[in-house]
Coordinates of C-alpha atoms in Angstrom, one line a residue:
X585 CA 0.0 0.0 0.0
X586 CA 1.4 3.4 -1.0
X587 CA 1.3 5.9 1.9
X588 CA -0.2 8.8 -0.1
X589 CA -1.1 10.7 3.0
X590 CA 2.6 11.1 4.1
X591 CA 4.1 11.2 0.6
X592 CA 2.0 14.0 -1.0
X593 CA 2.8 17.3 0.7
X594 CA 0.5 20.2 0.1
X595 CA 1.7 23.8 0.6
X596 CA -1.4 26.1 0.5
X597 CA 0.8 29.2 0.7
X598 CA 2.5 28.3 -2.6
X599 CA 1.6 30.1 -5.9
X600 CA 1.3 26.7 -7.5
X601 CA -2.4 25.6 -7.5
X602 CA -3.1 22.6 -5.2
X603 CA -4.3 20.3 -8.0
X604 CA -1.0 20.9 -9.8
X605 CA 1.0 20.2 -6.7
X606 CA -0.8 16.8 -6.4
X607 CA -0.4 16.1 -10.2
X608 CA 3.3 17.1 -10.2
X609 CA 4.1 14.9 -7.2
X610 CA 2.3 11.9 -8.7
X611 CA 4.3 12.4 -11.9
X612 CA 7.5 12.5 -9.7
X613 CA 6.6 9.2 -8.0
X614 CA 6.0 7.6 -11.4
X615 CA 9.4 8.8 -12.7
X616 CA 11.1 7.5 -9.5
X617 CA 9.5 4.1 -9.7
X618 CA 7.5 4.5 -6.5
X619 CA 4.3 4.2 -8.6
X620 CA 4.7 1.5 -11.2
X621 CA 3.3 1.2 -14.7
X622 CA -0.3 -0.1 -14.6
X623 CA -0.7 0.5 -10.9
X624 CA -4.2 1.5 -9.8
X625 CA -4.6 4.8 -7.9
X626 CA -7.1 5.4 -5.1
X627 CA -10.5 6.7 -6.2
X628 CA -10.9 10.5 -6.2
X629 CA -13.1 10.5 -3.1
X630 CA -10.7 8.2 -1.2
X631 CA -7.6 10.3 -2.0
X632 CA -9.4 13.5 -1.2
X633 CA -10.2 12.1 2.3
X634 CA -6.6 11.0 2.8
X635 CA -5.2 14.4 1.9
X636 CA -8.1 16.4 3.5
X637 CA -8.8 18.1 0.1
X638 CA -11.9 18.8 -1.9
X639 CA -12.8 15.9 -4.2
X640 CA -12.9 18.3 -7.2
X641 CA -9.3 19.1 -6.5
X642 CA -8.3 15.4 -6.9
X643 CA -10.5 15.2 -10.0
X644 CA -8.6 18.1 -11.5
X645 CA -5.2 16.5 -10.5
X646 CA -6.1 13.2 -12.2
X647 CA -7.4 15.1 -15.3
X648 CA -4.0 16.9 -15.5
X649 CA -2.2 13.6 -15.2
X650 CA -4.4 12.1 -17.9
X651 CA -3.7 15.1 -20.2
X652 CA 0.1 14.9 -19.6
X653 CA 0.1 11.2 -20.3
X654 CA 1.2 10.0 -16.9
X655 CA -2.2 8.4 -16.1
X656 CA -4.9 6.5 -18.0
X657 CA -8.5 5.9 -17.2
X658 CA -10.3 2.6 -17.5
X659 CA -14.1 2.9 -17.7
X660 CA -15.8 1.3 -14.7
X661 CA -12.4 0.4 -13.1
X662 CA -10.7 3.6 -12.1
X663 CA -7.5 5.6 -12.8
X664 CA -4.2 3.9 -13.3
X665 CA -0.5 4.8 -13.9
X666 CA -0.1 4.6 -17.7
X667 CA 1.0 1.1 -18.8
X668 CA 3.6 2.3 -21.4
X669 CA 6.3 3.4 -18.9
X670 CA 9.4 1.3 -18.7
X671 CA 10.2 -0.6 -15.5
X672 CA 12.0 1.6 -13.0
X673 CA 13.8 0.3 -9.9
X674 CA 11.6 1.7 -7.0
X675 CA 13.2 4.1 -4.6
X676 CA 13.0 3.4 -0.9
X677 CA 10.1 5.1 0.8
X678 CA 11.8 7.3 3.4
X679 CA 11.1 10.7 4.8
X680 CA 13.2 12.1 1.9
X681 CA 11.0 10.5 -0.8
X682 CA 8.7 13.4 -1.1
X683 CA 8.8 15.3 -4.4
X684 CA 11.2 18.2 -4.4
X685 CA 9.7 21.7 -4.3
X686 CA 9.8 23.7 -7.6
X687 CA 12.8 25.6 -6.2
X688 CA 15.0 22.6 -5.7
X689 CA 13.9 20.2 -8.5
X690 CA 16.7 21.3 -10.8
X691 CA 20.1 20.0 -9.5
X692 CA 23.3 21.9 -9.9
X693 CA 25.3 19.0 -11.4
X694 CA 24.1 17.2 -14.6
X695 CA 24.2 13.5 -14.9
X696 CA 26.7 13.8 -17.9
X697 CA 30.1 15.3 -18.3
X698 CA 31.0 18.3 -20.4
X699 CA 34.1 20.5 -20.7
X700 CA 34.1 23.8 -18.9
X701 CA 36.4 26.1 -20.8
X702 CA 38.6 28.2 -18.3
X703 CA 39.0 31.2 -20.6
X704 CA 35.3 31.7 -20.8
X705 CA 35.1 32.3 -17.0
X706 CA 34.8 36.1 -16.8
X707 CA 32.7 38.3 -14.6
X708 CA 29.5 39.8 -16.2
X709 CA 29.6 43.6 -16.4
X710 CA 26.3 45.2 -15.5
X711 CA 25.1 48.8 -15.3
X712 CA 25.5 49.6 -11.7
X713 CA 23.5 52.1 -9.7
X714 CA 25.1 54.7 -7.5
X715 CA 28.5 56.1 -8.3
X716 CA 30.5 54.3 -11.0
X717 CA 33.5 54.8 -13.2
X718 CA 32.6 51.9 -15.6
X719 CA 34.3 50.4 -18.6
X720 CA 33.2 53.3 -20.8
X721 CA 29.4 53.1 -21.1
X722 CA 27.1 55.7 -22.5
X723 CA 24.7 57.7 -20.3
X724 CA 21.3 56.1 -20.9
X725 CA 19.7 59.3 -19.5
X726 CA 20.7 61.0 -22.8
X727 CA 19.2 58.3 -25.0
X728 CA 16.4 59.5 -27.4
X729 CA 13.7 57.5 -25.6
X730 CA 10.7 59.7 -26.7
X731 CA 11.9 59.5 -30.4
X732 CA 12.4 55.8 -30.1
X733 CA 9.0 55.3 -28.6
X734 CA 7.4 57.1 -31.5
X735 CA 9.4 55.1 -34.0
X736 CA 8.2 51.9 -32.3
X737 CA 4.6 53.0 -32.5
X738 CA 5.0 53.7 -36.2
X739 CA 6.1 50.1 -36.7
X740 CA 2.6 48.9 -35.7
X741 CA 0.8 51.4 -38.0
X742 CA 3.0 51.1 -41.1
X743 CA 3.0 48.5 -43.8
X744 CA 1.9 44.9 -43.9
X745 CA 1.4 43.2 -40.5
X746 CA 2.2 39.8 -41.9
X747 CA 5.6 41.1 -43.0
X748 CA 6.2 42.9 -39.8
X749 CA 5.5 40.0 -37.4
X750 CA 6.7 37.1 -39.5
X751 CA 10.2 36.0 -40.2
X752 CA 12.5 38.7 -41.6
X753 CA 15.8 39.0 -43.4
X754 CA 18.6 37.2 -41.5
X755 CA 20.9 40.1 -42.5
X756 CA 18.7 42.6 -40.6
X757 CA 15.9 45.0 -41.4
X758 CA 16.4 46.5 -44.8
X759 CA 15.5 50.1 -43.6
X760 CA 18.3 50.0 -41.0
X761 CA 20.8 48.5 -43.4
X762 CA 20.0 51.2 -46.0
X763 CA 20.2 54.0 -43.5
X764 CA 23.3 52.7 -41.8
X765 CA 25.0 52.3 -45.2
X766 CA 24.3 55.9 -46.0
X767 CA 25.5 57.0 -42.5
X768 CA 28.7 55.0 -42.7
X769 CA 29.5 56.3 -46.2
X770 CA 28.9 59.9 -45.1
X771 CA 30.8 59.8 -41.8
X772 CA 33.4 57.1 -42.3
X773 CA 34.3 57.4 -45.9
X774 CA 33.1 53.9 -46.7
X775 CA 31.6 52.8 -50.0
X776 CA 28.9 50.4 -49.1
X777 CA 25.4 49.4 -50.0
X778 CA 22.9 47.5 -47.9
X779 CA 24.3 44.2 -49.3
X780 CA 27.6 45.0 -47.5
X781 CA 26.0 45.1 -44.0
X782 CA 24.9 42.4 -41.6
X783 CA 23.0 43.6 -38.5
X784 CA 24.1 41.8 -35.3
X785 CA 23.2 41.9 -31.6
X786 CA 26.2 44.0 -30.7
X787 CA 29.7 44.1 -31.9
X788 CA 30.7 40.9 -30.0
X789 CA 28.3 38.9 -32.1
X790 CA 30.0 40.2 -35.2
X791 CA 33.4 39.2 -33.8
X792 CA 32.0 35.7 -33.0
X793 CA 30.6 35.2 -36.5
X794 CA 33.7 36.4 -38.2
X795 CA 35.9 34.1 -36.0
X796 CA 33.7 31.1 -36.8
X797 CA 33.6 31.7 -40.6
X798 CA 37.1 33.0 -41.2
X799 CA 39.2 31.0 -38.7
X800 CA 40.2 27.3 -38.5
X801 CA 42.0 25.5 -35.6
X802 CA 45.7 26.4 -35.7
X803 CA 45.2 29.7 -37.7
X804 CA 47.4 32.5 -36.4
X805 CA 45.7 35.6 -35.1
X806 CA 47.7 38.6 -34.0
X807 CA 46.4 41.1 -31.4
X808 CA 47.8 43.8 -29.2
X809 CA 49.5 42.7 -26.0
X810 CA 46.7 44.4 -24.3
X811 CA 43.4 43.6 -26.0
X812 CA 39.7 43.3 -25.8
X813 CA 39.1 40.1 -23.8
X814 CA 35.8 39.4 -25.6
X815 CA 37.6 39.2 -28.9
X816 CA 40.5 37.1 -27.5
X817 CA 38.0 34.6 -26.1
X818 CA 36.3 34.2 -29.5
X819 CA 39.7 33.6 -31.2
X820 CA 40.6 31.0 -28.6
X821 CA 37.2 29.3 -29.0
X822 CA 37.7 29.0 -32.7
X823 CA 41.0 27.2 -32.0
X824 CA 43.3 29.9 -33.2
X825 CA 46.9 30.3 -32.1
X826 CA 47.3 33.8 -30.6
X827 CA 50.4 35.9 -31.1
X828 CA 50.7 39.4 -29.5
X829 CA 52.7 42.5 -30.4
X830 CA 53.3 45.5 -28.2
X831 CA 51.0 48.6 -28.0
X832 CA 52.6 51.9 -27.3
X833 CA 51.4 55.5 -27.2
X834 CA 50.8 55.4 -31.0
X835 CA 48.8 52.2 -31.0
X836 CA 49.7 48.7 -32.3
X837 CA 53.4 48.3 -33.1
X838 CA 53.1 47.6 -36.8
X839 CA 56.9 47.1 -37.3
X840 CA 56.7 44.3 -34.6
X841 CA 53.9 42.9 -36.6
X842 CA 56.0 43.0 -39.8
X843 CA 58.7 40.9 -38.0
X844 CA 56.0 38.4 -36.9
X845 CA 54.8 38.2 -40.6
X846 CA 58.4 37.5 -41.7
X847 CA 58.9 34.8 -39.1
X848 CA 55.5 33.0 -39.3
X849 CA 54.6 30.8 -42.2
X850 CA 51.2 32.5 -42.5
X851 CA 49.0 34.8 -40.5
X852 CA 45.3 34.5 -41.0
X853 CA 44.0 37.6 -39.1
X854 CA 45.1 40.7 -37.3
X855 CA 42.6 42.2 -34.8
X856 CA 42.8 46.0 -34.1
X857 CA 40.8 48.7 -32.5
X858 CA 42.6 51.6 -34.2
X859 CA 40.4 54.5 -33.4
X860 CA 40.8 54.1 -29.7
X861 CA 42.7 51.0 -28.8
X862 CA 41.0 48.9 -26.2
X863 CA 41.7 49.1 -23.3
X864 CA 44.4 51.9 -23.5
X865 CA 42.4 54.4 -25.6
X866 CA 45.4 55.4 -27.8
X867 CA 44.8 56.1 -31.5
X868 CA 46.7 54.2 -34.2
X869 CA 49.0 56.7 -36.0
X870 CA 48.3 57.4 -39.7
X871 CA 51.6 56.0 -40.9
X872 CA 51.0 52.8 -39.0
X873 CA 47.6 52.5 -40.6
X874 CA 49.1 52.7 -44.1
X875 CA 51.8 50.2 -43.2
X876 CA 49.2 47.8 -41.7
X877 CA 47.2 47.8 -44.9
X878 CA 50.3 47.2 -46.9
X879 CA 51.2 44.2 -44.8
X880 CA 47.7 42.8 -45.1
X881 CA 48.0 43.0 -48.9
X882 CA 51.6 41.6 -48.9
X883 CA 50.9 38.7 -46.6
X884 CA 47.2 38.1 -47.3
X885 CA 45.9 38.3 -43.8
X886 CA 42.5 39.6 -42.8
X887 CA 42.3 42.9 -40.8
X888 CA 39.4 42.6 -38.3
X889 CA 38.7 46.2 -37.3
X890 CA 36.5 46.8 -34.3
X891 CA 35.5 50.5 -34.3
X892 CA 33.4 50.4 -31.1
X893 CA 33.2 54.1 -30.3
X894 CA 33.9 56.0 -33.5
X895 CA 31.0 58.4 -32.9
X896 CA 32.8 60.1 -30.0
X897 CA 35.9 61.9 -31.0
X898 CA 36.7 65.3 -29.5
X899 CA 39.3 66.8 -31.9
X900 CA 37.5 68.0 -35.0
X901 CA 37.0 65.3 -37.5
X902 CA 38.2 61.8 -36.4
X903 CA 40.6 59.7 -38.3
X904 CA 38.8 57.6 -40.8
X905 CA 38.6 53.8 -40.3
X906 CA 41.1 51.4 -42.0
X907 CA 38.2 50.1 -44.0
X908 CA 37.9 53.5 -45.8
X909 CA 41.4 53.1 -47.3
X910 CA 41.2 49.4 -48.1
X911 CA 41.6 48.9 -51.9
X912 CA 41.9 45.1 -51.8
X913 CA 39.0 44.2 -49.6
X914 CA 41.2 42.9 -46.7
X915 CA 39.3 44.7 -43.9
X916 CA 36.2 43.4 -42.1
X917 CA 34.8 46.3 -40.3
X918 CA 32.7 45.9 -37.1
X919 CA 30.8 48.6 -35.2
X920 CA 28.0 49.1 -32.7
X921 CA 25.3 51.4 -31.6
X922 CA 25.4 49.9 -28.1
X923 CA 28.1 52.4 -27.0
X924 CA 26.5 55.2 -28.9
X925 CA 23.0 55.0 -27.5
X926 CA 22.6 52.4 -24.6
X927 CA 23.9 48.9 -23.8
X928 CA 20.3 47.5 -24.0
X929 CA 20.1 48.5 -27.7
X930 CA 21.7 45.3 -28.9
X931 CA 22.5 46.5 -32.4
X932 CA 25.9 46.0 -34.0
X933 CA 27.0 45.5 -37.6
X934 CA 29.6 43.9 -39.8
X935 CA 30.7 45.6 -43.0
X936 CA 32.4 43.5 -45.6
X937 CA 32.2 42.4 -49.3
X938 CA 28.8 41.0 -49.9
X939 CA 30.0 37.4 -50.4
X940 CA 31.3 37.3 -46.8
X941 CA 28.2 39.0 -45.6
X942 CA 26.1 36.3 -47.2
X943 CA 28.2 33.5 -45.5
X944 CA 28.0 35.3 -42.1
X945 CA 24.2 35.5 -42.5
X946 CA 24.0 31.8 -43.2
X947 CA 25.9 31.0 -40.0
X948 CA 23.9 33.6 -38.0
X949 CA 20.7 31.8 -39.1
X950 CA 21.5 28.7 -37.2
X951 CA 22.5 30.6 -34.1
X952 CA 19.9 33.4 -34.0
X953 CA 17.4 33.2 -36.8
X954 CA 17.1 37.0 -37.0
X955 CA 17.6 40.1 -34.8
X956 CA 14.8 42.3 -33.4
X957 CA 12.9 43.6 -36.4
X958 CA 11.0 46.2 -34.3
X959 CA 14.1 47.7 -32.8
X960 CA 16.0 47.6 -36.1
X961 CA 13.1 49.4 -37.8
X962 CA 12.8 52.0 -35.0
X963 CA 16.5 52.8 -35.1
X964 CA 16.4 52.9 -38.9
X965 CA 13.6 55.5 -38.6
X966 CA 15.7 57.5 -36.1
X967 CA 18.5 57.6 -38.7
X968 CA 16.0 58.6 -41.5
X969 CA 14.5 61.4 -39.5
X970 CA 17.8 62.7 -38.3
X971 CA 17.0 62.1 -34.6
X972 CA 19.9 59.7 -34.1
X973 CA 22.4 62.1 -35.6
X974 CA 21.1 64.9 -33.4
X975 CA 21.6 62.6 -30.4
X976 CA 25.2 61.9 -31.4
X977 CA 25.9 65.6 -31.6
X978 CA 24.3 66.3 -28.2
X979 CA 26.0 63.3 -26.6
X980 CA 29.4 64.3 -28.1
X981 CA 29.2 67.8 -26.5
X982 CA 28.1 66.3 -23.2
X983 CA 30.8 63.6 -23.1
X984 CA 33.5 66.1 -24.1
X985 CA 32.6 68.3 -21.2
X986 CA 32.6 65.3 -18.8
X987 CA 36.0 64.2 -20.2
X988 CA 37.5 67.6 -19.6
X989 CA 36.1 67.8 -16.0
X990 CA 37.1 64.3 -15.1
X991 CA 40.7 64.8 -16.4
X992 CA 40.9 68.0 -14.4
X993 CA 39.8 66.2 -11.3
X994 CA 42.4 63.4 -11.8
X995 CA 45.1 66.0 -12.4
X996 CA 44.2 68.2 -9.4
X997 CA 43.2 65.6 -6.9
X998 CA 45.0 62.3 -7.7
X999 CA 48.2 63.3 -9.5
X1000 CA 50.4 61.6 -6.9
X1001 CA 48.6 58.3 -7.3
X1002 CA 47.5 58.1 -11.0
X1003 CA 49.1 58.7 -14.4
X1004 CA 47.0 59.0 -17.5
X1005 CA 46.9 60.6 -21.0
X1006 CA 43.8 62.7 -21.8
X1007 CA 42.0 60.7 -24.5
X1008 CA 41.2 62.2 -27.9
X1009 CA 37.9 60.4 -27.9
X1010 CA 35.9 57.6 -26.5
X1011 CA 34.3 57.3 -23.1
X1012 CA 37.0 56.2 -20.8
X1013 CA 40.4 57.1 -19.4
X1014 CA 43.2 54.6 -19.1
X1015 CA 44.6 55.1 -15.6
X1016 CA 47.9 53.7 -14.4
X1017 CA 48.2 53.5 -10.6
X1018 CA 51.4 53.8 -8.5
X1019 CA 52.9 50.3 -8.2
X1020 CA 52.6 50.6 -4.4
X1021 CA 48.9 50.7 -4.6
X1022 CA 47.0 47.4 -4.6
X1023 CA 44.4 48.2 -7.3
X1024 CA 42.3 45.1 -6.5
X1025 CA 42.0 46.1 -2.8
X1026 CA 41.3 49.7 -3.8
X1027 CA 38.4 48.6 -6.1
X1028 CA 37.0 46.4 -3.4
X1029 CA 37.1 49.2 -0.7
X1030 CA 35.6 51.7 -3.2
X1031 CA 32.7 49.3 -3.9
X1032 CA 32.0 49.0 -0.1
X1033 CA 31.7 52.8 -0.1
X1034 CA 29.3 52.9 -3.1
X1035 CA 31.8 53.6 -5.9
X1036 CA 32.2 50.9 -8.6
X1037 CA 35.1 50.5 -11.0
X1038 CA 37.0 47.6 -12.5
X1039 CA 40.1 46.3 -10.6
X1040 CA 41.8 46.0 -14.0
X1041 CA 42.8 42.4 -13.6
X1042 CA 41.1 41.4 -16.9
X1043 CA 43.4 43.9 -18.8
X1044 CA 46.6 42.2 -17.6
X1045 CA 48.6 40.3 -20.2
X1046 CA 49.6 36.8 -19.0
X1047 CA 52.2 37.0 -16.3
X1048 CA 52.0 40.8 -16.0
X1049 CA 50.5 43.2 -13.5
X1050 CA 49.9 46.5 -15.2
X1051 CA 48.1 48.0 -12.2
X1052 CA 45.9 49.9 -14.7
X1053 CA 42.2 50.2 -15.2
X1054 CA 39.6 52.0 -17.4
X1055 CA 37.7 54.8 -15.7
X1056 CA 34.5 55.5 -17.7
X1057 CA 33.4 59.1 -17.5
X1058 CA 30.6 59.3 -20.0
X1059 CA 27.8 57.7 -18.0
X1060 CA 28.2 60.0 -15.0
X1061 CA 27.3 63.7 -14.7
X1062 CA 30.0 66.2 -13.7
X1063 CA 28.7 66.3 -10.1
X1064 CA 28.8 62.5 -10.0
X1065 CA 32.3 62.5 -11.3
X1066 CA 33.4 64.9 -8.6
X1067 CA 31.8 62.7 -5.9
X1068 CA 33.5 59.7 -7.3
X1069 CA 36.9 61.3 -7.2
X1070 CA 36.2 62.5 -3.6
X1071 CA 35.5 58.9 -2.5
X1072 CA 38.6 57.6 -4.3
X1073 CA 40.8 60.3 -2.8
X1074 CA 39.5 59.6 0.7
X1075 CA 40.3 55.8 0.4
X1076 CA 43.8 56.5 -1.1

């Protein structure tokens, strides 16, 4: 005799309806072998009395079990465990045999093995509240939310609903690709059409797709000695062999790259962030840009150019991307609106010859069938109406003022502790602390006092301690920046 009264536990304070609690626990006992295939269950009236429940609750529980296929009903005979289940070795009936609660039913460890890849273990950056000198995020308070809301509403009023809410183009919404093509041609000196653009969910997706399509295990990828960790992880995941070259105040050391090219049998790819090198924010000097493109043509390697914050340069017109001066089609250009508007706007893009774009789109299709057509349409509308360009101009003025104020604060208040170079653009300062200062402990203590910033560990090349970090200034007002420096100075 199965002791249903002690086995089935009812929690009337739970949000799960009582009949589902009964049904779920019966299913658990069937999976565990406590209830066997073909076994007859008590009648609804009898089980209701045992559990002190309304009979209709048990009727509903049995109906749920019938609908889910755990139970079967035999006319004139009663309700039974379905006969088609395989034989399961019954578990001992102990006090621990009750069905787990919904909070504990999923175990931490699976019953199979898998490889956990060490280089993928990296803390998740989130937008923190309170004071923060982040990695270089935009201020979401400046984002054109009203304009975006209007553009979203127009999506529901415009065109064919079937086309709007069905499957779309894997490359991204045509309106955004057309508008983005025009914008890139105008501001970056590119020569593109919509066929040269793939819309992605942020620049990191573009790096991932390019790595998977263009790299094979053993291919050599060259990066700066300090580099964007997200890109490095993707190259490692693709099985590439990583080679690093120094980065100085003028960007990637291209002559060191030339030596690597002469020594290696072949180099498949060079990854660069030439506009503002990540993480150090330095700009790749024009002569090095020319030399890099010459080397790419000479040795046949791909230049993967990540231009993550081109829209924010504070010295008149910014230096044009490598892709604008690429006569042989060696550059794959990646950008993002995430840093330009808000991190939640997961829109990035890859610009390349159309044959590569087609292949990237085929791979994207089996990862993420398409992006967010509504968001892509809305952002395309903001480009079309000029609202997004007006936002860029407003944000540029605001971020420049914040950069100037922040750099003044660092100079006047923390000069004895921190060295830095005032960045020409971007949204962060690369700060080098006195070697006597433990940056990890400093970041921890600052966090305890309501100021968040990175401890810089993720920027350290293997075996080195740079004692540097990125101080993002764009997402904080000038008053918030002053408070942040005050907290930092007090701790130091």
